mmCIF file of C-alpha atoms in Angstrom:
data_model
loop_
_atom_site.group_PDB
_atom_site.id
_atom_site.type_symbol
_atom_site.label_atom_id
_atom_site.label_comp_id
_atom_site.label_asym_id
_atom_site.label_seq_id
_atom_site.Cartn_x
_atom_site.Cartn_y
_atom_site.Cartn_z
ATOM 1 C CA MET A 1 132.491 109.674 95.231
ATOM 2 C CA PHE A 2 130.442 110.101 91.832
ATOM 3 C CA LEU A 3 127.040 110.275 93.117
ATOM 4 C CA LEU A 4 125.098 112.396 95.076
ATOM 5 C CA ARG A 5 122.495 109.749 96.630
ATOM 6 C CA GLN A 6 119.451 111.648 96.983
ATOM 7 C CA SER A 7 116.001 111.632 95.432
ATOM 8 C CA THR A 8 117.463 112.594 91.917
ATOM 9 C CA HIS A 9 120.901 111.382 91.563
ATOM 10 C CA ARG A 10 123.073 114.210 89.824
ATOM 11 C CA MET A 11 126.074 113.378 88.659
ATOM 12 C CA LEU A 12 129.223 115.587 90.533
ATOM 13 C CA ILE A 13 131.845 114.086 87.265
ATOM 14 C CA GLN A 14 131.543 114.541 84.091
ATOM 15 C CA TYR A 15 133.249 113.138 80.528
ATOM 16 C CA ASP A 16 135.557 114.973 79.040
ATOM 17 C CA PRO A 17 137.349 113.676 75.150
ATOM 18 C CA ASP A 18 140.500 114.463 76.060
ATOM 19 C CA VAL A 19 141.164 114.381 79.933
ATOM 20 C CA GLY A 20 138.693 111.237 80.665
ATOM 21 C CA HIS A 21 136.693 113.178 83.046
ATOM 22 C CA ILE A 22 136.037 116.853 84.938
ATOM 23 C CA PHE A 23 133.766 117.749 87.672
ATOM 24 C CA VAL A 24 130.558 119.475 86.271
ATOM 25 C CA PRO A 25 131.449 122.945 85.545
ATOM 26 C CA ASN A 26 129.833 125.622 87.661
ATOM 27 C CA LEU A 27 128.574 123.127 89.129
ATOM 28 C CA ARG A 28 127.801 123.714 93.765
ATOM 29 C CA ALA A 29 125.973 120.087 95.041
ATOM 30 C CA ARG A 30 125.956 119.845 99.024
ATOM 31 C CA ILE A 31 127.281 115.891 100.177
ATOM 32 C CA PRO A 32 125.664 114.297 102.535
ATOM 33 C CA ARG A 33 128.724 112.890 105.222
ATOM 34 C CA GLN A 34 127.286 111.591 108.814
ATOM 35 C CA ASP A 35 128.969 114.477 110.354
ATOM 36 C CA GLY A 36 126.758 116.849 108.366
ATOM 37 C CA GLY A 37 129.264 116.495 104.892
ATOM 38 C CA TYR A 38 130.253 119.535 103.129
ATOM 39 C CA ILE A 39 129.961 121.951 99.710
ATOM 40 C CA LEU A 40 131.303 121.061 96.971
ATOM 41 C CA VAL A 41 131.621 123.794 93.972
ATOM 42 C CA THR A 42 133.595 123.993 90.709
ATOM 43 C CA ASN A 43 134.325 126.882 88.669
ATOM 44 C CA ALA A 44 133.829 127.432 84.626
ATOM 45 C CA THR A 45 136.468 124.916 83.339
ATOM 46 C CA GLY A 46 134.829 122.058 85.899
ATOM 47 C CA PHE A 47 137.988 121.917 88.519
ATOM 48 C CA ARG A 48 136.931 122.224 92.339
ATOM 49 C CA SER A 49 137.169 126.093 93.008
ATOM 50 C CA ASP A 50 135.163 128.725 94.385
ATOM 51 C CA SER A 51 136.610 131.255 91.445
ATOM 52 C CA GLU A 52 137.798 130.796 87.688
ATOM 53 C CA PHE A 53 141.660 129.928 87.089
ATOM 54 C CA ASP A 54 142.597 133.414 85.641
ATOM 55 C CA LYS A 55 145.268 133.099 83.328
ATOM 56 C CA ALA A 56 147.521 136.664 84.518
ATOM 57 C CA LYS A 57 148.559 136.715 87.994
ATOM 58 C CA ASN A 58 146.929 139.116 90.284
ATOM 59 C CA GLY A 59 150.534 141.081 91.066
ATOM 60 C CA PRO A 60 153.590 141.014 89.911
ATOM 61 C CA ASP A 61 154.295 139.613 93.604
ATOM 62 C CA GLN A 62 152.311 137.200 93.416
ATOM 63 C CA PHE A 63 153.314 134.189 94.003
ATOM 64 C CA ARG A 64 151.495 131.481 91.496
ATOM 65 C CA ILE A 65 151.065 126.950 92.771
ATOM 66 C CA LEU A 66 149.131 125.385 90.216
ATOM 67 C CA MET A 67 148.325 121.755 91.699
ATOM 68 C CA PHE A 68 147.888 118.484 89.734
ATOM 69 C CA GLY A 69 146.197 115.317 91.478
ATOM 70 C CA ASP A 70 143.873 112.429 92.490
ATOM 71 C CA SER A 71 141.406 112.367 95.054
ATOM 72 C CA TYR A 72 143.620 113.440 98.026
ATOM 73 C CA THR A 73 144.496 116.852 96.093
ATOM 74 C CA ALA A 74 140.904 117.182 94.632
ATOM 75 C CA GLY A 75 140.447 116.541 97.922
ATOM 76 C CA ASP A 76 137.292 114.208 98.466
ATOM 77 C CA ASN A 77 135.201 114.254 101.328
ATOM 78 C CA VAL A 78 135.987 117.526 102.727
ATOM 79 C CA ALA A 79 134.737 120.923 101.799
ATOM 80 C CA ASN A 80 137.133 123.786 98.939
ATOM 81 C CA GLU A 81 138.949 125.833 101.450
ATOM 82 C CA ASP A 82 139.875 122.309 104.220
ATOM 83 C CA ARG A 83 141.773 120.972 100.868
ATOM 84 C CA TYR A 84 145.204 121.669 101.778
ATOM 85 C CA SER A 85 145.531 123.306 98.065
ATOM 86 C CA ASP A 86 144.116 126.136 100.096
ATOM 87 C CA GLN A 87 146.026 126.022 103.288
ATOM 88 C CA LEU A 88 149.690 125.872 101.448
ATOM 89 C CA GLY A 89 147.586 128.629 99.865
ATOM 90 C CA LYS A 90 147.204 130.938 103.027
ATOM 91 C CA LEU A 91 150.648 129.853 104.456
ATOM 92 C CA LEU A 92 152.477 130.408 101.553
ATOM 93 C CA ASN A 93 149.760 133.842 100.892
ATOM 94 C CA ALA A 94 150.349 132.545 97.307
ATOM 95 C CA GLU A 95 147.608 131.987 94.592
ATOM 96 C CA VAL A 96 146.912 128.122 94.199
ATOM 97 C CA GLN A 97 144.911 126.879 91.610
ATOM 98 C CA ASN A 98 144.235 122.737 92.100
ATOM 99 C CA TYR A 99 143.406 120.929 89.037
ATOM 100 C CA GLY A 100 142.873 117.743 90.461
ATOM 101 C CA ILE A 101 140.409 115.167 90.033
ATOM 102 C CA SER A 102 139.040 112.020 91.826
ATOM 103 C CA GLY A 103 140.000 109.163 90.011
ATOM 104 C CA SER A 104 142.370 110.397 87.983
ATOM 105 C CA GLY A 105 146.490 109.386 86.789
ATOM 106 C CA THR A 106 149.312 111.134 85.548
ATOM 107 C CA ASP A 107 148.927 110.234 82.682
ATOM 108 C CA GLN A 108 145.730 112.424 83.010
ATOM 109 C CA HIS A 109 147.683 115.329 84.588
ATOM 110 C CA LEU A 110 150.036 115.635 81.958
ATOM 111 C CA LEU A 111 146.658 115.692 79.886
ATOM 112 C CA ILE A 112 145.178 117.731 81.861
ATOM 113 C CA TYR A 113 147.587 120.794 82.310
ATOM 114 C CA ARG A 114 148.514 120.834 78.647
ATOM 115 C CA LYS A 115 144.272 121.189 78.163
ATOM 116 C CA PHE A 116 143.759 123.740 80.649
ATOM 117 C CA ALA A 117 146.805 124.765 82.641
ATOM 118 C CA LYS A 118 149.427 125.154 79.566
ATOM 119 C CA ASP A 119 149.634 128.812 79.322
ATOM 120 C CA VAL A 120 149.141 130.123 82.716
#
């Protein structure tokens, strides 16, 4: 799932010199499927999220979960709100920051943590 299949191909993934690749930042793209498709939304840092990842917690009692992984964690083929990370956040009333990237491995997850989430 690297290109949107339309008359004009639009990139979903871009090169990152430190971690290999990330989603294109500030992206809102409709991904077509047989059932109608879904909307893929990324934040300014290039991760699938409907909001920005804040370093400060929303409150002292707010739990925060950071998730790292491949396409399963990134949520390929589903909208952001249908990913297991977003469902877990609702279930636990926790803030979830999903750093999942399709096609990534554990070495990249460590690099993503070091570059984007170390100070969270």
